[in-house]
Short mmCIF file of C-alpha atoms in Angstrom, two decimals:
data_model
loop_
_atom_site.label_atom_id
_atom_site.label_comp_id
_atom_site.label_asym_id
_atom_site.label_seq_id
_atom_site.Cartn_x
_atom_site.Cartn_y
_atom_site.Cartn_z
CA MET R 1 -0.27 -5.52 24.39
CA LYS R 2 3.27 -5.91 23.11
CA GLY R 3 4.55 -7.16 19.78
CA HIS R 4 5.88 -6.28 16.34
CA LEU R 5 3.81 -4.28 13.88
CA LEU R 6 2.86 -5.60 10.45
CA LYS R 7 0.70 -4.04 7.76
CA MET R 8 -2.98 -4.25 8.53
CA ILE R 9 -5.12 -7.00 7.04
CA THR R 10 -7.97 -5.53 5.02
CA GLU R 11 -11.34 -6.80 3.87
CA LEU R 12 -13.47 -5.02 1.30
CA LYS R 13 -16.67 -4.16 3.10
CA ALA R 14 -18.68 -0.95 3.51
CA PRO R 15 -16.56 0.37 5.11
CA VAL R 16 -13.26 -1.52 4.76
CA ASN R 17 -12.55 -3.75 7.75
CA TYR R 18 -9.07 -3.43 9.28
CA THR R 19 -7.19 -5.91 11.47
CA LEU R 20 -3.87 -4.93 13.07
CA ASN R 21 -1.19 -7.59 13.44
CA LEU R 22 0.90 -7.48 16.60
CA ASP R 23 2.92 -10.71 16.39
CA ASP R 24 0.32 -13.42 17.08
CA GLN R 25 -2.26 -10.93 18.33
CA GLN R 26 -4.91 -9.49 16.03
CA ILE R 27 -6.80 -6.32 16.88
CA GLU R 28 -10.03 -5.32 15.13
CA MET R 29 -9.18 -1.68 14.46
CA ASN R 30 -12.61 -0.50 13.29
CA ASP R 31 -13.81 -1.17 16.82
CA GLN R 32 -11.10 1.12 18.23
CA ILE R 33 -12.23 4.27 16.41
CA GLY R 34 -13.14 6.92 18.94
CA LYS R 35 -10.74 5.52 21.56
CA ASN R 36 -7.44 6.91 22.84
CA ILE R 37 -4.48 4.82 21.76
CA THR R 38 -0.97 4.98 23.23
CA ILE R 39 1.93 3.58 21.20
CA HIS R 40 5.38 3.10 22.74
CA HIS R 41 8.24 1.98 20.51
CA THR R 42 10.63 -0.10 22.62
CA GLY R 43 13.57 0.71 20.34
CA ASN R 44 13.72 -2.82 18.96
CA ILE R 45 13.33 -3.48 15.23
CA HIS R 46 13.39 -6.99 13.79
CA CYS R 47 13.44 -8.03 10.14
CA ILE R 48 10.02 -9.28 9.05
CA ASN R 49 11.70 -11.99 6.96
CA CYS R 50 14.53 -13.49 9.04
CA GLY R 51 13.86 -11.97 12.46
CA ARG R 52 17.33 -10.45 12.74
CA LYS R 53 17.57 -7.40 15.00
CA THR R 54 18.43 -4.31 12.97
CA LYS R 55 19.12 -0.69 13.80
CA LYS R 56 17.40 0.48 10.64
CA SER R 57 14.52 -0.91 8.63
CA PHE R 58 14.86 -1.14 4.84
CA PHE R 59 12.01 -1.38 2.32
CA GLN R 60 9.37 -1.28 5.04
CA GLY R 61 10.54 -3.99 7.36
CA TYR R 62 13.71 -5.75 6.22
CA CYS R 63 17.28 -5.92 7.50
CA TYR R 64 19.97 -4.91 4.99
CA PRO R 65 21.08 -8.47 4.02
CA CYS R 66 17.48 -9.42 3.22
CA TYR R 67 16.90 -6.11 1.46
CA ILE R 68 19.70 -6.73 -1.04
CA SER R 69 18.93 -10.41 -1.63
CA LEU R 70 15.19 -11.12 -1.47
CA PRO R 71 12.97 -11.12 -4.58
CA GLN R 72 10.29 -9.15 -2.72
CA THR R 73 12.73 -6.25 -2.27
CA ASP R 74 14.07 -6.26 -5.83
CA PRO R 75 14.00 -2.88 -7.65
CA SER R 76 11.38 -4.31 -10.01
CA VAL R 77 8.86 -4.25 -7.15
CA ILE R 78 8.85 -0.46 -7.51
CA HIS R 79 9.72 -0.44 -11.23
CA PRO R 80 7.92 -3.42 -12.82
CA GLU R 81 9.36 -2.59 -16.24
CA LYS R 82 12.75 -3.68 -14.86
CA ASN R 83 11.51 -7.18 -14.04
CA GLN R 84 13.36 -9.88 -16.00
CA ALA R 85 11.68 -13.02 -14.76
CA HIS R 86 10.22 -13.62 -18.24
CA LEU R 87 13.84 -13.91 -19.40
CA GLY R 88 14.68 -16.38 -16.67
CA ILE R 89 16.46 -13.78 -14.54
CA SER R 90 15.38 -13.29 -10.93
CA ARG R 91 16.74 -13.28 -7.39
CA ASP R 92 14.54 -16.35 -6.90
CA MET R 93 12.90 -17.98 -9.91
CA GLU R 94 10.59 -20.14 -7.80
CA TRP R 95 9.25 -16.99 -6.15
CA ALA R 96 9.00 -15.32 -9.55
CA LYS R 97 6.80 -18.12 -10.88
CA THR R 98 4.08 -17.26 -8.37
CA HIS R 99 4.61 -13.48 -8.18
CA ASP R 100 6.05 -12.19 -11.47
CA LEU R 101 5.12 -14.75 -14.11
CA ILE R 102 1.40 -14.48 -13.45
CA ASP R 103 -1.28 -12.13 -14.72
CA HIS R 104 -0.86 -8.50 -13.68
CA PHE R 105 -3.31 -5.63 -13.89
CA VAL R 106 -2.53 -2.06 -14.82
CA TYR R 107 -5.19 0.07 -13.18
CA LEU R 108 -6.39 3.61 -12.63
CA ALA R 109 -7.32 4.78 -9.15
CA LEU R 110 -8.61 7.94 -7.52
CA SER R 111 -6.49 8.33 -4.42
CA GLY R 112 -5.85 11.99 -3.73
CA GLY R 113 -5.90 12.45 -7.50
CA LEU R 114 -5.82 10.15 -10.53
CA LYS R 115 -2.96 7.67 -10.66
CA VAL R 116 -1.89 4.66 -12.71
CA GLY R 117 -0.50 1.57 -11.04
CA VAL R 118 0.44 -2.10 -11.41
CA THR R 119 -0.48 -5.06 -9.24
CA ARG R 120 -0.68 -8.84 -9.38
CA HIS R 121 -4.16 -10.13 -10.17
CA THR R 122 -4.17 -11.79 -6.74
CA GLN R 123 -3.78 -8.37 -5.05
CA VAL R 124 -7.07 -6.88 -6.26
CA PRO R 125 -8.63 -5.11 -4.38
CA THR R 126 -6.02 -5.25 -1.55
CA ARG R 127 -3.57 -3.03 -3.43
CA TRP R 128 -6.25 -0.39 -4.04
CA ILE R 129 -7.26 -0.37 -0.38
CA ASP R 130 -3.63 -0.11 0.78
CA GLN R 131 -3.24 3.00 -1.38
CA GLY R 132 -6.39 4.56 0.02
CA ALA R 133 -8.19 4.66 -3.32
CA ARG R 134 -11.84 5.70 -3.15
CA SER R 135 -12.44 4.08 -6.53
CA ALA R 136 -10.41 2.05 -9.02
CA VAL R 137 -10.79 0.34 -12.36
CA LYS R 138 -8.77 -2.21 -14.33
CA LEU R 139 -7.15 -0.90 -17.48
CA ALA R 140 -4.97 -3.67 -18.91
CA ARG R 141 -4.15 -7.30 -18.15
CA THR R 142 -0.75 -8.77 -19.01
CA PRO R 143 0.71 -12.29 -18.62
CA HIS R 144 3.73 -11.15 -16.60
CA ARG R 145 5.07 -8.22 -14.59
CA ASN R 146 7.44 -6.74 -17.15
CA LEU R 147 4.68 -6.18 -19.70
CA ALA R 148 2.50 -4.49 -17.10
CA GLY R 149 5.44 -2.24 -16.36
CA GLN R 150 5.74 -1.35 -20.04
CA VAL R 151 2.07 -0.33 -20.10
CA GLU R 152 2.55 1.76 -16.97
CA VAL R 153 5.66 3.47 -18.36
CA ALA R 154 3.74 4.41 -21.52
CA LEU R 155 0.98 5.98 -19.43
CA LYS R 156 3.31 7.69 -16.94
CA LYS R 157 4.04 10.19 -19.68
CA HIS R 158 0.49 11.41 -19.21
CA LEU R 159 -0.57 10.26 -15.72
CA ASN R 160 0.81 10.36 -12.20
CA ASP R 161 2.05 7.04 -10.78
CA LYS R 162 2.38 8.20 -7.16
CA THR R 163 -0.29 8.48 -4.49
CA ASN R 164 -0.65 11.99 -3.06
CA TRP R 165 -0.96 10.70 0.49
CA ARG R 166 -1.63 14.12 2.01
CA ALA R 167 -4.53 14.75 -0.37
CA MET R 168 -5.78 11.21 0.24
CA LEU R 169 -5.74 11.62 4.03
CA THR R 170 -7.54 14.98 3.89
CA ASN R 171 -10.04 13.52 1.40
CA LYS R 172 -9.43 16.16 -1.23
CA THR R 173 -11.29 15.30 -4.40
CA GLU R 174 -11.28 18.64 -6.22
CA GLY R 175 -10.21 18.27 -9.82
CA GLU R 176 -10.51 14.49 -9.88
CA PRO R 177 -11.83 13.29 -13.25
CA ASP R 178 -14.61 10.88 -14.04
CA LEU R 179 -12.91 7.49 -13.75
CA ALA R 180 -14.78 5.90 -16.66
CA GLU R 181 -13.81 8.76 -18.96
CA ALA R 182 -10.22 8.65 -17.70
CA ARG R 183 -10.09 4.94 -18.51
CA THR R 184 -11.28 5.52 -22.07
CA LYS R 185 -8.69 8.25 -22.63
CA ALA R 186 -5.90 6.16 -21.10
CA LEU R 187 -6.61 3.23 -23.41
CA GLU R 188 -6.44 5.59 -26.38
CA LEU R 189 -2.99 6.69 -25.22
CA LEU R 190 -1.55 3.17 -25.29
CA PRO R 191 0.97 2.43 -28.06
CA ASP R 192 -0.40 0.11 -30.74
CA ASP R 193 1.75 -2.82 -29.62
CA LEU R 194 0.27 -2.66 -26.12
CA LYS R 195 -3.40 -2.13 -27.00
CA GLN R 196 -3.87 -5.91 -27.21
CA TYR R 197 -3.62 -6.07 -23.41
CA ALA R 198 -6.61 -3.78 -22.80
CA GLU R 199 -8.88 -5.27 -20.13
CA LYS R 200 -12.53 -5.81 -21.08
CA ASP R 201 -13.81 -5.60 -17.50
CA ASP R 202 -14.52 -1.91 -16.93
CA THR R 203 -16.22 -2.33 -13.55
CA ILE R 204 -15.46 0.55 -11.20
CA THR R 205 -14.83 -0.59 -7.63
CA LYS R 206 -15.86 2.00 -5.04
CA ILE R 207 -14.25 1.84 -1.61
CA GLN R 208 -15.45 3.35 1.67
CA TYR R 209 -13.21 3.81 4.71
CA PRO R 210 -13.98 3.91 8.43
CA VAL R 211 -13.28 7.59 8.99
CA GLU R 212 -15.25 9.77 11.41
CA THR R 213 -13.42 13.00 10.64
CA TYR R 214 -10.88 13.91 7.99
CA PRO R 215 -8.20 16.43 9.06
CA LEU R 216 -7.61 19.71 7.25
CA LYS R 217 -3.85 19.16 7.47
CA VAL R 218 -1.83 16.10 8.37
CA LYS R 219 1.36 15.54 10.34
CA SER R 220 3.12 12.19 10.38
CA VAL R 221 3.82 10.38 13.63
CA ASN R 222 7.55 9.52 13.71
CA LEU R 223 8.39 6.70 16.12
CA ASP R 224 12.11 7.03 15.35
CA LYS R 225 12.21 10.59 16.66
CA ASP R 226 9.51 10.27 19.30
CA PRO R 227 8.92 6.70 20.55
CA ASP R 228 5.86 7.66 22.59
CA PHE R 229 2.59 8.74 21.06
CA THR R 230 -0.97 9.09 22.33
CA GLY R 231 -3.96 10.17 20.28
CA LYS R 232 -7.65 9.57 19.68
CA LEU R 233 -8.22 7.34 16.66
CA VAL R 234 -10.72 9.03 14.32
CA GLY R 235 -10.30 6.94 11.17
CA ILE R 236 -8.33 4.56 9.00
CA ARG R 237 -7.54 4.86 5.30
CA GLY R 238 -4.95 3.07 3.22
CA GLN R 239 -2.47 1.75 5.76
CA TYR R 240 -2.73 4.94 7.82
CA LEU R 241 -4.22 5.40 11.26
CA ILE R 242 -5.77 8.88 11.47
CA PHE R 243 -5.78 10.53 14.89
CA ASP R 244 -7.19 13.78 16.23
CA GLU R 245 -5.23 16.98 15.69
CA GLY R 246 -4.30 15.78 12.19
CA LYS R 247 -1.74 13.22 13.35
CA VAL R 248 -1.37 10.21 11.04
CA MET R 249 0.68 7.03 11.28
CA ASN R 250 1.68 4.85 8.36
CA ILE R 251 1.59 1.36 9.86
CA ARG R 252 3.40 -0.18 6.88
CA LYS R 253 6.37 2.13 7.46
CA TYR R 254 6.87 0.52 10.87
CA ASN R 255 6.78 -3.13 9.86
CA GLY R 256 9.00 -5.03 12.30
CA TYR R 257 8.98 -2.33 14.99
CA GLU R 258 8.33 -3.68 18.48
CA VAL R 259 5.71 -1.60 20.25
CA GLU R 260 3.63 -1.59 23.39
CA LEU R 261 0.04 -0.73 22.56
CA THR R 262 -2.52 0.54 25.05
CA ILE R 263 -6.15 1.16 24.05
CA GLU R 264 -8.36 3.03 26.50
CA PRO R 265 -12.09 2.34 26.54
CA LYS R 266 -14.39 5.11 25.34
#
């Protein structure tokens, strides 16, 4: 099979169901666990927006012109508090109406440790799955992205906002707090002017992943340095394929990379 990689489609089941996109081909990845997979990067990278061939991928899949002009690659994607769509300022206001000027959740997740994050209401639970969270809970709901960013900034003084991907992929849970208690404490930490956005729904979503064996240590597969890789798939978590010998591959990192994929039967 040959085509360009895109982030895996996920479906919240027990465990999560993963589908790999390879151009117009879709591969049910849960069914491939236990099989040897060979990945060959042809050297070609194409922008996932315009299709332009590029020597380097920016922001997980874009050519440089798209990276500096598209609303989906704006700095406020990483830093929601910088979003100005509510002021009528955006790279694309039509895009902002359906992505920024809609309800956003601030959430807590256990993903290699406790973290706080922001996502559009339409991205629950996809965002949690993509981060490899084993459980997550809504904390606040705001009418636009900037306000959610303000809530996150207030909590970042006390909580981590980054996923510890190594801890997540080795399934380390030592020291992780009770999520319900963490939610209560986080709401108490909110400044008075932001407490009004506290979310009433305190349901904790638990997420299981199709992993046979977690590695003790992980080493990233780097298709830029070594275009050929073969390994036995032993699990999937977040957007990572987990292979034997602790090798892991972040599929999202290689959006737009053209690869030849060979899956050997068990």
